[in-house]
Amino acid sequence: MTTWIQDLRLLYKIALPVGILLLAMAVISAASLISIDDLNDVAHQATDVSAKRLEMSQEIESEINNAAVNEKNAILESTDDGIKLYVDSYRHSIGEAIKAADTLIALSDTPERRAINQSLKEKLLDYDRTIQQVLTHAIAHDNDAAFTLSATEGRAKRQALRAQLDARVAANRADMERAEQTMTEEASHATLTLSMVMTIGVSISLSFLWWIVSTNVVGPFSRITHAMESLAKGNLDTAVEGVRRRDEVGTLARSLQVFKDNAIERKRLEEREKAETAIREARQNRIAEATRRFDGIVVGLINRIKTAAEHLNGSANTLSANAEQTQMQSSTVAAATDEATANVETVSAAGSQLTASIHEISRQVQQSAAITRTASEEAQDANRKISGLAEAAQKIGDVVSLINDIASQTNLLALNATIESARAGEAGKGFAVVANEVKHLAGQTARATDEIAQQIAAVQEETQAAVVSIGSISSTIQQINQLTTTIAGAVEEQGAATGEIARNVEEASKGTREVATNIAGVAHAARETGQMAQSVFKAANDLLSESQSLEREVETFLTEVRAA
C-alpha cells in the first residue's frame, strides 16, 4: 500500500483523505437512511398495526355496549315500531363489532394472536345468537322470557366477551407502549451510530491526512534536503532516497541523483587525470633512456649499410658495362636478320591480304547472287499478284456493267410508271411522285456506275503497265544473276592461285624467322644480363637512398621523442 501511495502525485495524496472523508459522509448518509427506514418500520408497526388493533378492540367493546343498550331498550319498548328500531340498531352495532373482529384477525402477525382473535370472534357470534333469541321474545312481546334469557345466559356471555376484550385492549396498549419504546431506542441507537460513524470517519480522514503529509511529503522532503546539504559539503557517499518514486519527490530525488552521479564522475575523472599524468611522466623517462640507446645502435647500423651499398654499386656498374657490349654486338646481327625477315614477311602479308581480299570478293559475289535470286523470286511473285489484281479489276468492271444495266432497266420501269400514273389521273399522282423519285435514283445510280467504270478502267490500265514493268525488272534480275554466277567462278579460280603463292612465301619466311629467333636469343640473354646489372645497380642505389632516408627518419624520430 505504501508503494502505490508514494507514487501518487501530491495533489492526489492530499485528495485521498478528502475522498475518504467524503466516503465517510456517504456511509453516514447511508446509515441515516437505514436508521430512518428502521424508524419508519417501527412507526408503521405502531400506527398501522398496534394502534389499529387497539382501535378495533375498543370499537368492539363500544359496539357491544351499544348492542346491550339497544337490546334492553327493545325489551322495554311496547310498540312494534320502537322494537323494530332498537332491533335494527342492535344488528348494526353487532355487525360493526364483527367487522372489527375480522380486522383484528387480519392484523394478526402470529399464529397465537390469530387464534386469540378468532376465539374472540366466535364468542362474539355466540353472544349474538343468544341476543337474537332475546330479541325474538321482545318482538313477540314476551318480555319475561326476554328478561330471563338476557339476565342469565346473555349476561354471562357478555361478561365473558368483555373480559376477553379487556384483555385484548390491555395487550394492544402494551404493544403500543413497546412500539413507542422501540421507536425511542431506535432513534437513540441511530443518533449514537451516526455520531460514532462521523467521529470515526473524520478521525480516520484527519489521521490519514496527517500520516500522508508527515510520511510522504514532509519526511521525504526533509531527507532530500539533508542529502542536498550533505552532497553540497562534498560527502558523495550520501544515499539519495526515493529515486524510484513516481511523484514530485521522486522527480526531485532523481535530479539530485543525477547531480550526485555527475559529482562522482567529475571526481573520478580528476583522479584518473592525476594517475595518467604520473604514468606519462614515467613513460617519458623510459622513452628518453630508450632513445639514447637506440641512437647509438642505429647510427652504427646505418654506417655499415652505406659501406655495403657503395661496394655493391661498383660491382653493378662493371656488370652493366659488359652486358651493354654484348647487346651491341648481337643487335648488329639481329638488325640484318630482321631486315630480311621483314622483306619476306611483307611479301607474305601482301599475299595473305590478297587471298583475304579475293575471299571477301567471292563472299560478296555469292551474297549478291543470293540477293539477286531473292529479288527475282519476289518480282515473279509481284507479277502474279498484279495479274490477280488485273483480273479482280476486270470482275469489278463486269459487276459495274451489271449495275448499270439494272439502273437502265429501273429507269425504263420508272418511265412506264410515270406514263401509267398519267393515265390514272388524280389517283395516280402519289404513284407518279414515287416513280419520279425512282427515276431520279436510277439516274444517280447510272452516273455513279459510269464514274466507277472510269476509275476501274484507269486501275486496269495502271495494272497492265505495272505487269509490263515488273516483267522487265524480272528479266533484268535474271541477267544479273547469270553474270554474278560467272564472276563468282572466276573469283574462286583467282583465290586458288593466290593461295599457292602465299604458301611459297610462307616457307621462305620460316627460314628467316629461325635465324632471327637465334639472334634474338643472344640479344635477349644480353638484355637480361644488362637488366640484372641495372637491377643490382638500382638496388644498390635504393639501399643507399633508403639508408639515408632511414638516417633522416631516425634523426627526426629522436628529435620528436626528445621534444615530447
XYZ file of C-alpha atoms in Angstrom:
564
model
C 0.000 0.000 0.000
C 2.831 2.389 0.891
C 4.438 1.935 -2.539
C 1.478 2.989 -4.631
C 0.731 5.901 -2.277
C 4.326 7.075 -2.672
C 3.936 7.004 -6.466
C 0.880 9.291 -6.392
C 1.250 12.965 -7.216
C 0.986 15.393 -4.269
C -2.421 16.587 -5.442
C -3.769 13.031 -5.377
C -2.168 12.338 -1.999
C -3.952 15.349 -0.478
C -7.167 14.430 -2.294
C -7.102 10.848 -0.973
C -8.013 11.734 2.682
C -10.648 14.119 1.365
C -12.055 11.230 -0.628
C -12.073 9.065 2.485
C -13.879 11.857 4.341
C -16.437 12.043 1.553
C -16.754 8.253 1.722
C -17.371 8.524 5.461
C -20.053 11.121 4.781
C -21.594 8.774 2.256
C -21.538 5.968 4.845
C -23.135 8.328 7.378
C -25.810 9.221 4.848
C -26.429 5.550 4.118
C -26.606 4.768 7.846
C -29.014 7.677 8.286
C -31.237 6.331 5.543
C -31.138 2.863 7.096
C -31.998 4.280 10.539
C -34.824 6.310 9.047
C -36.133 3.179 7.324
C -35.985 1.285 10.624
C -37.829 4.124 12.394
C -40.395 4.132 9.606
C -40.897 0.396 10.103
C -41.337 0.849 13.859
C -43.680 3.811 13.323
C -45.648 1.799 10.795
C -45.873 -1.053 13.251
C -47.045 1.339 15.973
C -49.534 3.349 13.911
C -50.766 0.935 11.292
C -50.729 -2.278 13.334
C -50.631 -1.827 17.105
C -52.773 1.326 17.130
C -55.179 -0.262 14.660
C -55.534 -3.364 16.831
C -56.157 -1.194 19.908
C -58.686 0.827 17.945
C -60.509 -2.306 16.747
C -60.575 -3.784 20.251
C -62.028 -0.587 21.676
C -64.524 -0.384 18.807
C -65.737 -3.941 19.522
C -66.107 -3.040 23.173
C -68.030 0.126 22.297
C -70.286 -1.664 19.804
C -71.032 -4.421 22.399
C -72.085 -1.737 24.859
C -74.324 -0.136 22.205
C -75.766 -3.531 21.352
C -76.534 -4.246 25.038
C -78.312 -0.890 25.416
C -80.386 -1.480 22.242
C -81.194 -4.986 23.486
C -82.541 -3.618 26.806
C -84.480 -0.857 25.030
C -86.083 -3.395 22.687
C -87.275 -5.435 25.710
C -88.645 -2.362 27.448
C -90.317 -0.891 24.313
C -94.015 -1.593 23.988
C -94.634 -0.560 20.383
C -93.687 -2.628 17.385
C -92.057 0.303 15.581
C -89.944 1.111 18.590
C -88.940 -2.524 18.983
C -88.028 -2.721 15.301
C -85.930 0.455 15.592
C -83.943 -0.892 18.532
C -83.549 -4.295 16.870
C -82.089 -2.618 13.763
C -79.730 -0.550 15.918
C -78.594 -3.708 17.722
C -77.957 -5.539 14.477
C -75.952 -2.553 13.145
C -73.797 -2.436 16.280
C -73.203 -6.171 16.342
C -72.327 -6.073 12.617
C -69.739 -3.347 13.218
C -68.303 -5.399 16.072
C -67.983 -8.446 13.812
C -66.213 -6.312 11.144
C -63.788 -5.045 13.775
C -63.148 -8.658 14.861
C -62.339 -9.583 11.225
C -59.919 -6.646 11.070
C -58.208 -7.902 14.234
C -57.866 -11.337 12.680
C -56.362 -9.757 9.520
C -53.857 -7.760 11.643
C -52.705 -10.894 13.472
C -48.956 -11.286 12.818
C -48.505 -14.514 14.802
C -50.471 -17.769 14.973
C -51.121 -17.230 18.694
C -52.551 -13.752 18.126
C -54.701 -15.090 15.262
C -56.072 -17.880 17.494
C -56.962 -15.380 20.258
C -58.703 -13.038 17.815
C -60.513 -15.945 16.191
C -61.725 -17.057 19.652
C -62.911 -13.500 20.331
C -64.960 -13.532 17.129
C -66.505 -16.918 17.991
C -67.569 -15.621 21.424
C -68.988 -12.537 19.720
C -71.023 -14.705 17.334
C -72.158 -16.926 20.197
C -73.267 -13.850 22.135
C -75.109 -12.592 19.038
C -77.003 -15.880 18.690
C -78.203 -15.633 22.298
C -79.258 -11.988 21.962
C -81.076 -12.805 18.690
C -83.287 -15.184 20.754
C -83.841 -12.395 23.303
C -84.916 -10.022 20.514
C -87.262 -12.672 19.121
C -89.038 -12.806 22.507
C -89.122 -8.974 22.627
C -90.714 -8.753 19.143
C -93.316 -11.274 20.360
C -93.893 -9.051 23.429
C -92.783 -11.927 25.655
C -90.873 -9.638 27.977
C -90.489 -12.127 30.825
C -88.746 -14.693 28.619
C -86.641 -11.942 27.081
C -85.568 -10.590 30.507
C -84.850 -14.062 31.838
C -82.669 -15.069 28.853
C -80.898 -11.676 28.748
C -80.223 -11.632 32.509
C -78.861 -15.147 32.637
C -77.201 -16.563 29.526
C -76.895 -13.224 27.716
C -75.258 -11.506 30.640
C -72.789 -14.375 31.213
C -71.700 -14.411 27.563
C -71.497 -10.616 27.503
C -69.312 -10.579 30.607
C -67.022 -13.290 29.183
C -66.751 -11.336 25.926
C -65.969 -8.120 27.784
C -63.344 -9.868 29.880
C -61.548 -11.096 26.730
C -61.949 -7.651 25.142
C -60.436 -6.030 28.227
C -57.513 -8.444 27.959
C -57.051 -7.617 24.254
C -57.239 -3.880 24.934
C -54.617 -4.233 27.653
C -52.415 -6.353 25.358
C -52.750 -3.854 22.494
C -51.917 -0.989 24.851
C -48.845 -2.916 25.926
C -47.921 -3.376 22.228
C -48.293 0.366 21.693
C -46.070 1.103 24.667
C -43.456 -1.392 23.398
C -43.629 0.223 19.916
C -43.074 3.638 21.446
C -40.172 2.250 23.478
C -38.728 0.646 20.355
C -39.023 3.925 18.451
C -37.217 5.732 21.242
C -34.491 3.096 21.359
C -34.116 3.080 17.549
C -33.839 6.866 17.495
C -31.213 6.800 20.264
C -29.329 3.997 18.504
C -29.429 5.849 15.174
C -28.166 9.035 16.823
C -25.358 7.135 18.549
C -24.447 5.254 15.346
C -24.335 8.404 13.248
C -22.226 10.176 15.856
C -19.797 7.267 16.065
C -19.530 6.872 12.287
C -18.996 10.598 11.838
C -16.394 10.724 14.596
C -14.570 7.649 13.311
C -14.695 8.831 9.658
C -13.407 12.308 10.448
C -10.743 10.874 12.769
C -9.568 8.370 10.151
C -9.515 11.035 7.441
C -7.560 13.504 9.557
C -5.193 10.766 10.758
C -4.660 9.570 7.200
C -4.071 13.149 6.054
C -1.532 13.663 8.858
C 0.158 10.355 8.004
C 0.365 11.190 4.275
C 1.718 14.684 4.905
C 4.249 13.551 7.503
C 5.286 10.292 5.820
C 5.026 11.079 2.097
C 5.581 14.854 1.987
C 7.400 16.315 4.992
C 9.596 13.269 5.672
C 10.810 12.702 2.059
C 11.421 16.420 1.503
C 13.356 16.614 4.786
C 15.527 13.633 3.773
C 16.164 15.121 0.321
C 17.081 18.472 1.898
C 19.527 16.706 4.230
C 21.005 14.788 1.276
C 21.411 18.021 -0.718
C 23.229 19.700 2.183
C 25.491 16.657 2.611
C 26.329 16.500 -1.119
C 26.991 20.240 -1.155
C 29.625 19.647 1.567
C 31.318 17.033 -0.645
C 30.025 13.856 1.020
C 29.480 11.848 -2.168
C 28.684 8.663 -0.211
C 25.362 10.158 0.855
C 22.434 7.949 -0.282
C 19.586 9.603 -2.199
C 16.239 8.095 -1.202
C 13.055 7.995 -3.288
C 14.654 7.704 -6.749
C 12.106 5.104 -7.872
C 9.100 7.092 -6.692
C 6.892 8.496 -9.445
C 5.712 11.614 -7.617
C 7.272 15.063 -7.207
C 9.558 13.690 -4.510
C 10.818 11.056 -6.958
C 11.438 13.707 -9.632
C 13.442 15.810 -7.173
C 15.315 12.712 -5.941
C 16.240 11.675 -9.495
C 17.513 15.187 -10.240
C 19.590 15.061 -7.044
C 20.862 11.589 -8.033
C 21.999 12.986 -11.405
C 23.822 15.791 -9.563
C 25.465 13.195 -7.300
C 26.446 10.952 -10.257
C 27.957 13.941 -12.074
C 29.938 14.906 -8.987
C 31.200 11.321 -8.599
C 32.109 11.181 -12.293
C 33.922 14.522 -12.064
C 35.905 13.289 -9.062
C 36.728 10.033 -10.860
C 37.959 11.947 -13.921
C 40.178 14.145 -11.725
C 41.709 11.082 -10.056
C 42.208 9.382 -13.427
C 43.845 12.554 -14.799
C 46.293 12.550 -11.886
C 47.098 8.866 -12.433
C 47.567 9.383 -16.186
C 49.871 12.344 -15.544
C 52.081 10.183 -13.316
C 52.076 7.410 -15.944
C 53.016 9.881 -18.704
C 55.952 11.220 -16.678
C 57.267 7.701 -16.031
C 56.807 6.807 -19.699
C 58.693 9.892 -20.865
C 61.614 8.938 -18.637
C 61.674 5.425 -20.102
C 61.415 6.807 -23.653
C 64.346 9.173 -23.055
C 66.534 6.305 -21.855
C 65.476 4.053 -24.763
C 66.120 6.900 -27.222
C 69.690 7.257 -26.095
C 70.325 3.538 -26.562
C 68.509 3.481 -29.917
C 70.531 6.444 -31.213
C 73.861 4.688 -30.670
C 72.714 1.383 -32.218
C 71.015 2.836 -35.309
C 73.849 5.213 -36.243
C 76.362 2.331 -36.364
C 73.953 0.163 -38.373
C 73.319 2.915 -40.955
C 77.067 3.470 -41.484
C 77.586 -0.257 -42.197
C 74.657 -0.256 -44.669
C 76.132 2.725 -46.535
C 79.518 0.979 -46.913
C 77.938 -2.236 -48.275
C 75.758 -0.260 -50.697
C 78.784 1.571 -52.141
C 80.644 -1.757 -52.792
C 77.522 -3.226 -54.412
C 77.143 -0.146 -56.614
C 80.678 -0.561 -58.037
C 80.126 -4.252 -58.911
C 76.849 -3.422 -60.631
C 78.486 -0.767 -62.805
C 81.085 -3.278 -64.062
C 78.450 -5.934 -64.861
C 76.283 -3.405 -66.684
C 79.156 -2.307 -68.944
C 79.865 -5.926 -70.033
C 76.195 -6.558 -70.767
C 75.940 -3.425 -72.898
C 78.910 -4.521 -75.058
C 77.332 -7.967 -75.711
C 73.998 -6.431 -76.511
C 75.518 -4.027 -79.057
C 77.184 -6.902 -80.965
C 74.035 -9.042 -81.064
C 71.990 -6.035 -82.120
C 74.094 -5.646 -85.302
C 73.391 -9.264 -86.372
C 69.767 -9.028 -85.393
C 69.286 -5.866 -87.440
C 70.392 -7.599 -90.657
C 68.259 -10.649 -89.933
C 65.287 -8.512 -89.091
C 65.569 -6.661 -92.377
C 65.496 -9.913 -94.396
C 62.668 -11.264 -92.313
C 60.749 -8.042 -92.767
C 61.041 -8.246 -96.541
C 59.811 -11.837 -96.633
C 57.033 -11.110 -94.199
C 55.985 -8.107 -96.282
C 55.564 -10.338 -99.314
C 53.779 -12.955 -97.206
C 51.500 -10.346 -95.722
C 50.690 -8.945 -99.143
C 49.836 -12.442 -100.381
C 47.710 -13.091 -97.335
C 45.911 -9.784 -97.802
C 45.346 -10.578 -101.476
C 43.955 -14.004 -100.540
C 41.699 -12.449 -97.953
C 40.507 -9.816 -100.434
C 39.713 -12.483 -103.010
C 37.823 -14.500 -100.394
C 35.891 -11.358 -99.412
C 35.096 -10.621 -103.066
C 33.924 -14.210 -103.542
C 31.746 -13.935 -100.439
C 30.249 -10.622 -101.573
C 29.604 -12.034 -105.071
C 27.869 -15.091 -103.594
C 25.794 -12.828 -101.360
C 24.899 -10.662 -104.372
C 23.829 -13.768 -106.260
C 21.619 -14.834 -103.365
C 20.070 -11.348 -103.153
C 19.538 -11.370 -106.914
C 17.767 -14.735 -106.745
C 15.577 -13.462 -103.931
C 14.755 -10.294 -105.898
C 13.890 -12.388 -108.965
C 11.552 -14.600 -106.930
C 9.876 -11.551 -105.318
C 9.491 -9.889 -108.754
C 7.799 -13.028 -110.078
C 5.517 -13.105 -107.028
C 4.653 -9.409 -107.525
C 3.919 -10.144 -111.185
C 1.470 -12.856 -110.140
C -0.211 -10.538 -107.599
C -0.519 -7.703 -110.167
C -2.062 -10.168 -112.638
C -4.577 -11.190 -109.960
C -5.293 -7.504 -109.344
C -5.966 -7.004 -113.056
C -8.390 -9.942 -113.051
C -10.157 -8.527 -109.948
C -10.442 -5.133 -111.634
C -11.949 -6.830 -114.677
C -14.501 -8.618 -112.462
C -15.372 -5.320 -110.742
C -15.926 -3.834 -114.207
C -18.329 -6.664 -115.019
C -20.243 -6.010 -111.786
C -20.406 -2.295 -112.585
C -21.785 -3.115 -116.051
C -24.435 -5.273 -114.419
C -25.341 -2.429 -112.010
C -25.532 -0.061 -114.995
C -27.891 -2.432 -116.803
C -30.074 -2.653 -113.685
C -30.129 1.145 -113.438
C -31.188 1.409 -117.109
C -33.927 -1.145 -116.572
C -35.054 0.734 -113.413
C -35.151 3.951 -115.423
C -37.392 2.283 -118.028
C -39.671 0.950 -115.304
C -39.878 4.426 -113.753
C -40.780 5.868 -117.173
C -43.536 3.274 -117.629
C -44.798 4.042 -114.113
C -44.931 7.740 -114.958
C -46.953 7.012 -118.095
C -49.350 4.757 -116.163
C -49.781 7.371 -113.420
C -50.582 9.985 -116.069
C -53.261 7.658 -117.418
C -54.654 7.166 -113.891
C -55.152 10.889 -113.480
C -55.704 12.294 -109.990
C -55.482 8.862 -108.322
C -52.026 8.215 -109.716
C -50.351 11.425 -108.507
C -48.772 9.769 -105.486
C -47.579 6.897 -107.645
C -46.154 9.461 -110.108
C -44.150 11.099 -107.336
C -42.687 7.731 -106.340
C -41.942 6.942 -109.989
C -40.127 10.245 -110.432
C -38.093 9.564 -107.302
C -37.202 6.084 -108.557
C -36.264 7.562 -111.914
C -34.085 10.141 -110.169
C -32.353 7.424 -108.126
C -31.852 5.325 -111.249
C -30.219 8.307 -112.932
C -27.902 8.824 -109.959
C -27.037 5.112 -109.956
C -26.212 5.246 -113.670
C -23.953 8.248 -113.187
C -22.215 6.610 -110.217
C -21.646 3.387 -112.134
C -20.216 5.361 -115.077
C -17.759 7.078 -112.740
C -16.847 3.741 -111.109
C -16.338 2.215 -114.556
C -13.968 5.044 -115.486
C -11.970 4.538 -112.271
C -11.829 0.773 -112.814
C -10.629 1.325 -116.387
C -7.855 3.574 -115.063
C -6.922 0.917 -112.476
C -6.826 -1.756 -115.193
C -4.564 0.409 -117.371
C -2.177 1.089 -114.440
C -2.248 -2.609 -113.523
C -1.299 -3.632 -117.077
C 1.547 -1.093 -117.035
C 2.763 -2.466 -113.686
C 2.648 -6.021 -115.078
C 4.816 -4.988 -118.030
C 7.302 -3.110 -115.766
C 7.626 -5.952 -113.264
C 8.190 -8.404 -116.142
C 11.023 -6.217 -117.459
C 12.528 -5.954 -113.949
C 12.345 -9.730 -113.503
C 14.156 -10.276 -116.838
C 16.916 -7.830 -115.829
C 17.355 -9.536 -112.452
C 17.732 -12.913 -114.208
C 20.540 -11.488 -116.366
C 22.281 -10.032 -113.288
C 22.006 -13.431 -111.586
C 23.755 -15.133 -114.513
C 26.593 -12.532 -114.546
C 27.061 -12.875 -110.791
C 27.414 -16.639 -111.102
C 30.114 -16.213 -113.802
C 32.048 -13.675 -111.660
C 31.904 -15.980 -108.630
C 33.537 -18.808 -110.617
C 36.373 -16.544 -111.814
C 36.998 -15.223 -108.324
C 37.275 -18.764 -106.917
C 39.959 -19.650 -109.531
C 41.922 -16.456 -108.701
C 41.741 -17.291 -104.997
C 43.246 -20.745 -105.573
C 46.238 -19.257 -107.460
C 46.819 -16.616 -104.806
C 46.781 -19.237 -102.053
C 49.582 -21.181 -103.760
C 51.727 -18.013 -103.933
C 51.103 -17.351 -100.235
C 52.244 -20.871 -99.257
C 55.572 -20.450 -101.104
C 56.238 -17.097 -99.439
C 55.445 -18.613 -96.032
C 58.117 -21.301 -96.482
C 60.723 -18.610 -97.226
C 59.610 -16.644 -94.183
C 60.114 -19.631 -91.864
C 63.883 -19.761 -92.619
C 64.427 -16.078 -91.883
C 62.380 -16.356 -88.690
C 64.614 -19.186 -87.383
C 67.742 -17.061 -87.913
C 66.060 -14.084 -86.272
C 64.964 -16.273 -83.351
C 68.543 -17.455 -82.675
C 69.940 -13.921 -82.848
C 67.065 -12.733 -80.666
C 68.016 -15.362 -78.071
C 71.552 -13.966 -77.915
C 70.234 -10.406 -77.676
C 67.695 -11.476 -75.032
C 70.435 -13.042 -72.919
C 72.487 -9.870 -73.238
C 69.483 -7.751 -72.320
C 68.706 -9.924 -69.309
C 72.307 -9.579 -68.186
C 72.064 -5.811 -68.600
C 68.734 -5.751 -66.811
C 70.141 -7.779 -63.959
C 73.062 -5.380 -63.737
C 70.670 -2.458 -63.788
C 68.538 -4.152 -61.103
C 71.610 -4.665 -58.941
C 72.670 -1.074 -59.565
C 69.161 0.187 -58.772
C 69.008 -1.970 -55.651
C 72.341 -0.569 -54.521
C 71.166 2.979 -55.143
C 67.829 2.223 -53.421
C 69.667 0.723 -50.483
C 71.891 3.769 -50.257
C 68.869 6.094 -50.589
C 66.871 4.133 -48.022
C 69.784 4.187 -45.604
C 69.929 7.954 -45.981
C 66.140 8.179 -45.523
C 66.403 5.899 -42.521
C 69.089 8.138 -41.085
C 66.869 11.204 -41.568
C 63.790 9.470 -40.131
C 65.766 8.258 -37.128
C 67.051 11.755 -36.527
C 63.510 13.152 -36.878
C 62.121 10.467 -34.561
C 64.744 11.069 -31.938
C 64.205 14.814 -32.191
C 60.434 14.435 -31.732
C 60.881 11.971 -28.887
C 63.256 14.301 -27.124
C 60.883 17.212 -27.700
C 57.975 15.184 -26.311
